Every structure is written in structure tokens, then in C-alpha cells.
Short mmCIF file of C-alpha atoms and ligand atoms in Angstrom, two decimals:
data_model
loop_
_atom_site.label_atom_id
_atom_site.label_comp_id
_atom_site.label_asym_id
_atom_site.label_seq_id
_atom_site.Cartn_x
_atom_site.Cartn_y
_atom_site.Cartn_z
CA MET A 1 -53.23 67.85 9.85
CA PRO A 2 -51.30 65.60 12.27
CA LYS A 3 -47.59 65.56 11.83
CA LEU A 4 -45.54 62.79 10.74
CA GLU A 5 -44.04 60.85 13.53
CA LEU A 6 -40.39 60.14 13.27
CA LEU A 7 -38.75 57.20 14.92
CA PRO A 8 -34.93 57.26 14.88
CA ALA A 9 -33.64 53.55 14.56
CA VAL A 10 -31.35 51.71 16.61
CA ASP A 11 -30.26 48.11 15.23
CA VAL A 12 -28.48 45.94 17.58
CA ARG A 13 -26.09 43.21 16.52
CA ASP A 14 -23.68 41.48 18.70
CA GLY A 15 -24.03 44.54 21.48
CA GLN A 16 -23.47 46.97 18.77
CA ALA A 17 -25.52 49.52 17.06
CA VAL A 18 -25.23 48.71 13.17
CA ARG A 19 -26.68 49.32 10.05
CA LEU A 20 -27.48 46.73 7.19
CA VAL A 21 -28.09 47.01 3.57
CA HIS A 22 -31.21 45.40 2.62
CA GLY A 23 -31.60 44.03 6.13
CA GLU A 24 -28.81 41.34 5.27
CA SER A 25 -26.93 39.49 7.80
CA GLY A 26 -23.18 40.45 7.26
CA THR A 27 -23.58 43.88 5.50
CA GLU A 28 -23.06 45.30 9.09
CA THR A 29 -21.77 48.84 9.62
CA SER A 30 -20.97 49.39 13.49
CA TYR A 31 -21.85 52.62 15.06
CA GLY A 32 -20.82 51.88 18.62
CA SER A 33 -23.15 51.59 21.64
CA PRO A 34 -26.60 51.28 21.24
CA LEU A 35 -27.43 53.10 24.37
CA GLU A 36 -25.11 56.07 23.47
CA ALA A 37 -26.91 55.94 19.85
CA ALA A 38 -30.66 55.91 21.53
CA LEU A 39 -29.64 58.84 24.17
CA THR A 40 -28.32 60.85 21.36
CA TRP A 41 -31.76 60.53 19.51
CA GLN A 42 -33.53 61.41 22.73
CA ARG A 43 -31.29 64.48 23.41
CA ALA A 44 -32.15 65.57 19.85
CA GLY A 45 -35.96 65.79 20.53
CA ALA A 46 -37.04 62.41 19.28
CA GLU A 47 -40.37 61.18 20.85
CA TRP A 48 -40.02 57.64 19.56
CA LEU A 49 -37.21 55.11 19.39
CA HIS A 50 -37.27 52.23 16.99
CA LEU A 51 -35.10 49.65 18.65
CA VAL A 52 -34.19 46.16 17.01
CA ASP A 53 -32.59 43.08 18.15
CA LEU A 54 -31.18 41.75 15.09
CA ASP A 55 -29.70 38.81 16.65
CA ALA A 56 -33.13 37.71 17.99
CA ALA A 57 -34.74 38.39 14.14
CA PHE A 58 -31.70 36.22 12.59
CA GLY A 59 -31.75 33.37 15.15
CA THR A 60 -28.07 34.16 15.95
CA GLY A 61 -28.69 34.67 19.92
CA ASP A 62 -30.25 37.75 21.23
CA ASN A 63 -29.42 41.31 22.94
CA ARG A 64 -32.56 40.87 25.35
CA ALA A 65 -30.48 42.26 28.43
CA LEU A 66 -28.94 45.17 26.40
CA ILE A 67 -32.28 45.94 24.66
CA ALA A 68 -33.88 46.31 28.19
CA GLU A 69 -31.18 48.43 29.54
CA VAL A 70 -31.66 50.87 26.48
CA ALA A 71 -35.42 50.65 26.45
CA GLY A 72 -35.49 51.44 30.26
CA ALA A 73 -33.04 54.31 30.18
CA MET A 74 -35.54 56.17 27.56
CA ASP A 75 -37.96 58.79 28.77
CA ILE A 76 -39.58 58.39 25.23
CA LYS A 77 -41.74 55.89 23.52
CA VAL A 78 -39.82 52.68 22.28
CA GLU A 79 -41.08 50.45 19.36
CA LEU A 80 -39.25 47.01 19.89
CA SER A 81 -38.73 44.94 17.04
CA GLY A 82 -36.91 41.66 16.22
CA GLY A 83 -37.55 37.87 17.08
CA ILE A 84 -40.90 38.43 19.03
CA ARG A 85 -42.44 35.16 18.03
CA ASP A 86 -43.93 33.46 21.04
CA ASP A 87 -45.10 34.16 24.68
CA ALA A 88 -41.81 34.39 26.16
CA SER A 89 -40.32 36.88 23.92
CA LEU A 90 -43.23 38.85 23.92
CA GLU A 91 -43.30 39.04 27.65
CA ALA A 92 -39.67 39.91 27.85
CA ALA A 93 -40.43 42.71 24.97
CA LEU A 94 -43.34 44.01 27.06
CA ALA A 95 -41.70 43.91 30.25
CA THR A 96 -39.02 46.36 29.06
CA GLY A 97 -41.69 49.08 29.42
CA CYS A 98 -41.95 49.54 25.66
CA ARG A 99 -44.79 51.24 24.23
CA ARG A 100 -45.36 48.73 21.54
CA VAL A 101 -43.80 45.80 19.76
CA ASN A 102 -43.33 44.61 15.96
CA LEU A 103 -44.31 41.17 15.07
CA GLY A 104 -42.98 39.92 11.65
CA THR A 105 -42.30 36.16 11.36
CA ALA A 106 -44.76 35.33 13.72
CA ALA A 107 -47.55 37.09 11.81
CA LEU A 108 -46.56 34.82 8.83
CA GLU A 109 -45.67 31.50 10.67
CA THR A 110 -48.14 31.40 13.58
CA PRO A 111 -51.29 33.62 13.08
CA GLU A 112 -53.21 32.05 15.60
CA TRP A 113 -50.94 33.11 18.11
CA VAL A 114 -50.69 36.57 16.47
CA ALA A 115 -54.74 36.86 16.53
CA LYS A 116 -54.63 35.91 20.33
CA VAL A 117 -52.01 38.59 21.26
CA ILE A 118 -53.81 41.27 19.25
CA ALA A 119 -56.89 40.41 21.09
CA GLU A 120 -55.09 40.61 24.25
CA HIS A 121 -52.82 43.53 23.78
CA GLY A 122 -54.62 45.72 21.35
CA ASP A 123 -52.65 48.63 19.98
CA LYS A 124 -49.39 47.70 22.00
CA ILE A 125 -49.16 45.28 19.05
CA ALA A 126 -48.08 46.29 15.49
CA VAL A 127 -47.19 43.84 12.73
CA GLY A 128 -44.13 44.56 10.45
CA LEU A 129 -44.94 43.74 6.81
CA ASP A 130 -41.58 43.48 5.40
CA VAL A 131 -41.66 43.05 1.52
CA ARG A 132 -40.02 42.33 -1.65
CA GLY A 133 -42.18 43.24 -4.26
CA THR A 134 -45.68 42.24 -2.86
CA THR A 135 -44.13 39.20 -1.10
CA LEU A 136 -43.74 38.97 2.74
CA ARG A 137 -40.46 37.91 4.20
CA GLY A 138 -39.83 36.55 7.58
CA ARG A 139 -36.95 35.13 9.83
CA GLY A 140 -34.85 38.27 9.52
CA TRP A 141 -36.14 38.78 6.02
CA THR A 142 -34.66 35.66 4.91
CA ARG A 143 -37.64 33.62 4.01
CA ASP A 144 -40.75 34.09 1.91
CA GLY A 145 -43.97 34.48 4.00
CA GLY A 146 -46.93 34.84 1.45
CA ASP A 147 -48.85 37.84 -0.18
CA LEU A 148 -48.66 41.39 1.14
CA TYR A 149 -52.33 41.95 0.57
CA GLU A 150 -53.68 38.82 1.76
CA THR A 151 -52.16 39.03 5.02
CA LEU A 152 -52.90 42.58 5.35
CA ALA A 153 -56.83 41.68 4.68
CA ARG A 154 -56.39 38.72 7.25
CA LEU A 155 -54.67 41.13 10.14
CA ASP A 156 -57.12 44.09 9.62
CA SER A 157 -59.75 41.46 10.12
CA GLU A 158 -58.17 40.48 13.36
CA GLY A 159 -58.12 43.65 14.65
CA CYS A 160 -54.23 44.77 14.06
CA ALA A 161 -53.85 48.38 15.15
CA ARG A 162 -50.98 49.46 12.92
CA TYR A 163 -48.46 48.32 10.26
CA VAL A 164 -44.88 48.89 9.91
CA VAL A 165 -44.20 48.82 6.34
CA THR A 166 -40.61 48.02 4.88
CA ASP A 167 -39.67 47.57 1.18
CA ILE A 168 -36.43 45.62 1.79
CA ALA A 169 -35.17 46.37 -1.35
CA LYS A 170 -34.73 50.10 -0.09
CA ASP A 171 -33.66 49.40 3.47
CA GLY A 172 -30.28 50.57 4.34
CA THR A 173 -29.57 51.94 0.76
CA LEU A 174 -30.50 55.86 0.81
CA GLN A 175 -32.28 55.31 -2.11
CA GLY A 176 -35.58 57.04 -0.97
CA PRO A 177 -38.63 55.17 0.22
CA ASN A 178 -40.88 53.16 -1.68
CA LEU A 179 -43.94 55.81 -1.94
CA GLU A 180 -46.12 53.53 -4.44
CA LEU A 181 -45.65 51.00 -1.75
CA LEU A 182 -46.95 53.16 1.03
CA LYS A 183 -49.65 54.44 -0.78
CA ASN A 184 -51.11 51.13 -1.82
CA VAL A 185 -51.05 49.73 1.75
CA CYS A 186 -52.69 52.66 2.82
CA ALA A 187 -55.36 52.28 0.32
CA ALA A 188 -55.49 48.66 1.30
CA THR A 189 -56.33 49.35 5.15
CA ASP A 190 -57.94 52.06 7.30
CA LYS A 191 -55.20 51.18 9.90
CA PRO A 192 -52.15 53.70 10.43
CA VAL A 193 -48.96 52.79 8.48
CA VAL A 194 -45.41 53.40 9.48
CA ALA A 195 -42.99 53.87 6.80
CA SER A 196 -39.39 52.30 7.14
CA GLY A 197 -36.53 51.87 4.81
CA GLY A 198 -34.49 54.02 2.36
CA VAL A 199 -35.02 57.48 3.79
CA SER A 200 -31.90 59.40 2.53
CA SER A 201 -33.12 63.30 2.51
CA LEU A 202 -35.25 65.80 4.16
CA ASP A 203 -37.11 65.84 0.81
CA ASP A 204 -37.85 62.38 1.43
CA LEU A 205 -39.28 62.57 4.77
CA ARG A 206 -41.49 65.57 3.27
CA ALA A 207 -42.75 63.11 0.50
CA ILE A 208 -43.76 60.64 3.42
CA ALA A 209 -45.38 63.57 5.28
CA SER A 210 -47.57 64.33 2.33
CA LEU A 211 -49.02 60.78 2.83
CA VAL A 212 -50.45 61.41 6.27
CA PRO A 213 -53.64 62.36 5.16
CA GLU A 214 -53.33 58.82 3.44
CA GLY A 215 -52.70 57.15 6.14
CA VAL A 216 -49.06 57.15 6.71
CA GLU A 217 -48.45 58.00 10.58
CA GLY A 218 -44.76 57.69 10.97
CA ALA A 219 -41.34 57.24 9.33
CA ILE A 220 -38.54 55.15 10.84
CA VAL A 221 -35.06 56.59 9.99
CA GLY A 222 -31.67 54.77 10.18
CA LYS A 223 -28.90 54.82 7.77
CA ALA A 224 -29.37 58.43 6.76
CA LEU A 225 -29.01 59.83 10.37
CA TYR A 226 -25.94 57.62 11.02
CA ALA A 227 -24.49 58.89 7.88
CA LYS A 228 -25.13 62.52 8.83
CA ALA A 229 -27.15 63.13 5.75
CA PHE A 230 -29.26 65.14 8.02
CA THR A 231 -29.48 66.04 11.71
CA LEU A 232 -32.64 64.60 13.66
CA GLU A 233 -33.36 68.13 14.83
CA GLU A 234 -33.57 69.17 10.93
CA ALA A 235 -35.58 66.07 10.24
CA LEU A 236 -37.97 66.78 13.18
CA ALA A 237 -38.37 70.69 11.76
CA ALA A 238 -38.81 69.16 8.32
CA VAL A 239 -41.97 67.22 9.26
CA SER A 240 -43.40 69.94 11.63
CA ALA A 241 -43.23 72.68 9.21
O1 LIG B 301 -37.21 45.29 12.32
C1 LIG B 301 -36.86 44.01 12.02
O2 LIG B 301 -37.42 43.03 12.84
C2 LIG B 301 -35.42 43.69 11.10
C3 LIG B 301 -35.45 42.10 10.77
C4 LIG B 301 -34.35 42.19 9.92
C5 LIG B 301 -33.58 42.89 9.28
C6 LIG B 301 -33.57 44.28 9.71
C7 LIG B 301 -34.76 44.79 10.30
N1 LIG B 301 -35.06 45.82 10.80
C8 LIG B 301 -34.49 47.03 10.08
C9 LIG B 301 -35.18 48.30 10.60
O3 LIG B 301 -36.06 48.53 11.14
C10 LIG B 301 -34.41 49.49 9.98
O4 LIG B 301 -33.77 50.21 10.91
C11 LIG B 301 -35.13 50.62 9.20
O5 LIG B 301 -35.94 49.73 8.35
C12 LIG B 301 -34.63 51.66 8.75
O6 LIG B 301 -33.92 51.53 7.49
P1 LIG B 301 -33.18 52.50 6.72
O7 LIG B 301 -33.47 53.95 7.11
O8 LIG B 301 -32.98 52.37 5.18
O9 LIG B 301 -31.69 52.55 7.55
#
């Protein structure tokens, strides 16, 4: 059975690595240099980095130069997220050498553009499905953007390669992942799913890993690593066992 991929997260706000609660602006706890955080995860054995420009997601500016510096310093695969909504931001994101980008708001607000870039870039494009209940949220998770399953069906029909699924109610809370949501999304699509939000323990990671046969490919881990609930080395060992 393929092992669960782990993607330690570095979310950047105003030049700092931060964690948010429920993805809400203003709930930041700062953890210092994004480059140092990313290098720490790389040294610990990560194969992927999940790198988010929160300012670009919220529309409060961007950290484009810093994000490019961090992505460029990595020897591992990078998934870039946050505020990628048009040709210019997509071009800048892909120019960092990242392995793939996550589109969120654009999938809700400019579906024709998303269909076009999926056709052009294939599996370099993932779509982030950020939900409260089964309602999608865009613009840094601040605005409703339609029904999860209708949007998923549309994106599937357009050939979207992969989904990053976040239960906003769990994100940054250390309350455990929403396994029901992950199972339901896996049942609705044949495409791989990356789980995001709420991981608090090695048991949570083992529970997500048990969904690999159903279609879960990876798990993003943020707060738990910064809060030192476990080390990345322990997490990697837990999901490869
Ligand atoms: O990814 C985004 O575009 C984004 C936009 C607005 C708010 C938050 C956003 N991402 C947050 C993350 O990807 C978290 O790093 C991830 O869900 C980890 O969550 P947790 O393990 O619960 O800290």
C-alpha cells in the first residue's frame, strides 16, 4: 500500500511564519523566519513543503519575493498556495520552481480560467476545497463560494488532478481531522485527496493513513508541528509503519 505523504506547512503573513485558528486573519501566532521553518522541515526528512502566502490569500499584500526565496532554497517538492487567481500570480508561482500550486478562490469565482489552466498545466494544478459544512469558502476563507460536491463534479469533468480538502472549523485547532469529510470527498471523486486541517497527534495521522486505500494521498500538518505535539521525524515514522 502506498504510504501517506506528509506536507509540513509554512504559512507566511507579513514576512513571518505564522499559524492561524480557523484560518482567520488576526489570530496569528508567529513562529519566526519562514525560511528557517522550511529548512527545519527539510532537514527532518520532509519530501514536501506546503507553503502558503496568507497575505495574498487575504488580499492584504503579498510575500511573493520571500515565497520565491523559500521555494528556491528547497531541495524537496513544494506545493504553493494563497492568492493564485490569474495569469500573473500563476506565472509567478510556477516560476518559483514549485511542484504544484493550489487554486482556491479562482475555482469558485473564475471557473473558465481554472478550466483553461488545468488543461494547460495538468497535475501542476491542484484545487483547494476549503469548506464549512459542505459550503466552499474563498477569498482567504472569508466568503461563501458554492456547494462542495457540485464544484467537485465540475472540476472532475474538467480534469482537475488533485484536491486539497480543508475543514475550516478544524484548521489550526488541534482538534483532529474531519475523517467523515475526507471519506465523503474520496467517495465522490477518483482523484487523489490531500487532507488539511486539525491534525493533533500521531494517531490522527494514522487515521488519515488508513484512508489511503480510499484515495487520500497526503496530509498537511501545521500547528501540531509548531506546538511540538510530535516531531516531523516521528510523524514520518508513524505513516511509513
Ligand atoms: O491555503 C490557503 O490558501 C489558506 C488561505 C487562508 C487561510 C488559510 C490557508 N491555509 C492554511 C493551511 O493550509 C494550513 O497550513 C493547513 O490547513 C494546516 O492546518 P493545521 O494543521 O490545522 O495547522
